[in-house]
Amino acid sequence: MNQYEAEQRIINAIKQIKGSNISINSDSRLFGDLGFDSLAFMEFVVYLESEFGVDLEKLVVMVDDLSVYSLAGFIIQP
């Protein structure tokens, strides 16, 4: 999976959670732009870990400025 594919899967997952009418791009920040709160974020992380088979525990320290692009980068890194 490449960066673009990971971003599209993340965007689709966010649209399922937040509704398909929301405007999302690679620069959208989960908290600042997309209205995530800490509970929604933790539920989303659990979903992504299950969906992608990765451990995203280290994301918890950088949640304030987490974008779709940076989240996709975490998912595709070896």
PDB file of C-alpha atoms in Angstrom:
ATOM      1  CA  MET A   1       0.000   0.000   0.000  1.00  0.00           C
ATOM      2  CA  ASN A   2       1.300   3.461  -0.823  1.00  0.00           C
ATOM      3  CA  GLN A   3       0.706   6.862   0.818  1.00  0.00           C
ATOM      4  CA  TYR A   4      -2.231   7.780  -1.437  1.00  0.00           C
ATOM      5  CA  GLU A   5      -4.025   4.460  -0.894  1.00  0.00           C
ATOM      6  CA  ALA A   6      -3.604   4.749   2.883  1.00  0.00           C
ATOM      7  CA  GLU A   7      -4.935   8.327   2.820  1.00  0.00           C
ATOM      8  CA  GLN A   8      -8.003   7.281   0.811  1.00  0.00           C
ATOM      9  CA  ARG A   9      -8.781   4.437   3.219  1.00  0.00           C
ATOM     10  CA  ILE A  10      -8.418   6.810   6.180  1.00  0.00           C
ATOM     11  CA  ILE A  11     -10.644   9.414   4.505  1.00  0.00           C
ATOM     12  CA  ASN A  12     -13.302   6.770   3.797  1.00  0.00           C
ATOM     13  CA  ALA A  13     -13.188   5.620   7.426  1.00  0.00           C
ATOM     14  CA  ILE A  14     -13.554   9.205   8.678  1.00  0.00           C
ATOM     15  CA  LYS A  15     -16.529   9.753   6.364  1.00  0.00           C
ATOM     16  CA  GLN A  16     -18.190   6.644   7.800  1.00  0.00           C
ATOM     17  CA  ILE A  17     -17.728   8.039  11.315  1.00  0.00           C
ATOM     18  CA  LYS A  18     -18.388  11.735  10.684  1.00  0.00           C
ATOM     19  CA  GLY A  19     -20.747  11.535   7.698  1.00  0.00           C
ATOM     20  CA  SER A  20     -20.171  11.654   3.975  1.00  0.00           C
ATOM     21  CA  ASN A  21     -20.918  15.389   3.718  1.00  0.00           C
ATOM     22  CA  ILE A  22     -17.700  16.362   5.499  1.00  0.00           C
ATOM     23  CA  SER A  23     -14.902  17.817   3.368  1.00  0.00           C
ATOM     24  CA  ILE A  24     -11.599  15.997   3.956  1.00  0.00           C
ATOM     25  CA  ASN A  25      -8.208  16.208   2.274  1.00  0.00           C
ATOM     26  CA  SER A  26      -4.656  15.153   3.106  1.00  0.00           C
ATOM     27  CA  ASP A  27      -4.047  18.282   5.171  1.00  0.00           C
ATOM     28  CA  SER A  28      -7.210  17.935   7.277  1.00  0.00           C
ATOM     29  CA  ARG A  29      -6.358  17.700  10.967  1.00  0.00           C
ATOM     30  CA  LEU A  30      -8.405  15.265  13.003  1.00  0.00           C
ATOM     31  CA  PHE A  31      -8.908  17.595  15.966  1.00  0.00           C
ATOM     32  CA  GLY A  32      -8.704  21.068  14.454  1.00  0.00           C
ATOM     33  CA  ASP A  33     -10.556  20.534  11.185  1.00  0.00           C
ATOM     34  CA  LEU A  34     -12.626  17.379  11.553  1.00  0.00           C
ATOM     35  CA  GLY A  35     -14.020  17.833  15.060  1.00  0.00           C
ATOM     36  CA  PHE A  36     -12.531  14.781  16.749  1.00  0.00           C
ATOM     37  CA  ASP A  37     -12.461  14.747  20.540  1.00  0.00           C
ATOM     38  CA  SER A  38     -10.285  12.442  22.638  1.00  0.00           C
ATOM     39  CA  LEU A  39     -12.884   9.665  22.832  1.00  0.00           C
ATOM     40  CA  ALA A  40     -13.599   9.722  19.092  1.00  0.00           C
ATOM     41  CA  PHE A  41      -9.853   9.709  18.427  1.00  0.00           C
ATOM     42  CA  MET A  42      -9.220   6.661  20.621  1.00  0.00           C
ATOM     43  CA  GLU A  43     -12.099   4.777  18.985  1.00  0.00           C
ATOM     44  CA  PHE A  44     -10.717   5.733  15.573  1.00  0.00           C
ATOM     45  CA  VAL A  45      -7.207   4.530  16.517  1.00  0.00           C
ATOM     46  CA  VAL A  46      -8.611   1.170  17.641  1.00  0.00           C
ATOM     47  CA  TYR A  47     -10.496   0.901  14.333  1.00  0.00           C
ATOM     48  CA  LEU A  48      -7.376   1.767  12.297  1.00  0.00           C
ATOM     49  CA  GLU A  49      -5.220  -0.698  14.229  1.00  0.00           C
ATOM     50  CA  SER A  50      -7.731  -3.429  13.451  1.00  0.00           C
ATOM     51  CA  GLU A  51      -8.230  -2.380   9.818  1.00  0.00           C
ATOM     52  CA  PHE A  52      -4.534  -1.942   8.963  1.00  0.00           C
ATOM     53  CA  GLY A  53      -2.952  -4.383  11.428  1.00  0.00           C
ATOM     54  CA  VAL A  54      -0.593  -1.766  12.865  1.00  0.00           C
ATOM     55  CA  ASP A  55       0.182  -0.438  16.352  1.00  0.00           C
ATOM     56  CA  LEU A  56      -0.578   3.277  16.524  1.00  0.00           C
ATOM     57  CA  GLU A  57       0.145   3.749  20.239  1.00  0.00           C
ATOM     58  CA  LYS A  58       2.823   6.365  19.520  1.00  0.00           C
ATOM     59  CA  LEU A  59       0.194   8.604  17.882  1.00  0.00           C
ATOM     60  CA  VAL A  60      -1.197   9.487  21.290  1.00  0.00           C
ATOM     61  CA  VAL A  61       1.717  11.872  21.926  1.00  0.00           C
ATOM     62  CA  MET A  62       1.154  13.918  18.764  1.00  0.00           C
ATOM     63  CA  VAL A  63      -2.618  14.173  18.560  1.00  0.00           C
ATOM     64  CA  ASP A  64      -2.821  17.972  18.593  1.00  0.00           C
ATOM     65  CA  ASP A  65      -1.645  18.404  15.007  1.00  0.00           C
ATOM     66  CA  LEU A  66      -2.339  15.013  13.441  1.00  0.00           C
ATOM     67  CA  SER A  67      -3.369  15.223   9.780  1.00  0.00           C
ATOM     68  CA  VAL A  68      -4.675  12.586   7.380  1.00  0.00           C
ATOM     69  CA  TYR A  69      -1.300  12.737   5.580  1.00  0.00           C
ATOM     70  CA  SER A  70       0.776  12.119   8.727  1.00  0.00           C
ATOM     71  CA  LEU A  71      -1.570   9.361   9.878  1.00  0.00           C
ATOM     72  CA  ALA A  72      -1.185   7.606   6.511  1.00  0.00           C
ATOM     73  CA  GLY A  73       2.598   7.898   6.898  1.00  0.00           C
ATOM     74  CA  PHE A  74       2.446   6.068  10.230  1.00  0.00           C
ATOM     75  CA  ILE A  75       0.354   3.313   8.707  1.00  0.00           C
ATOM     76  CA  ILE A  76       2.590   2.588   5.714  1.00  0.00           C
ATOM     77  CA  GLN A  77       5.961   2.822   7.464  1.00  0.00           C
ATOM     78  CA  PRO A  78       7.753  -0.516   7.793  1.00  0.00           C
TER      79      PRO A  78
END
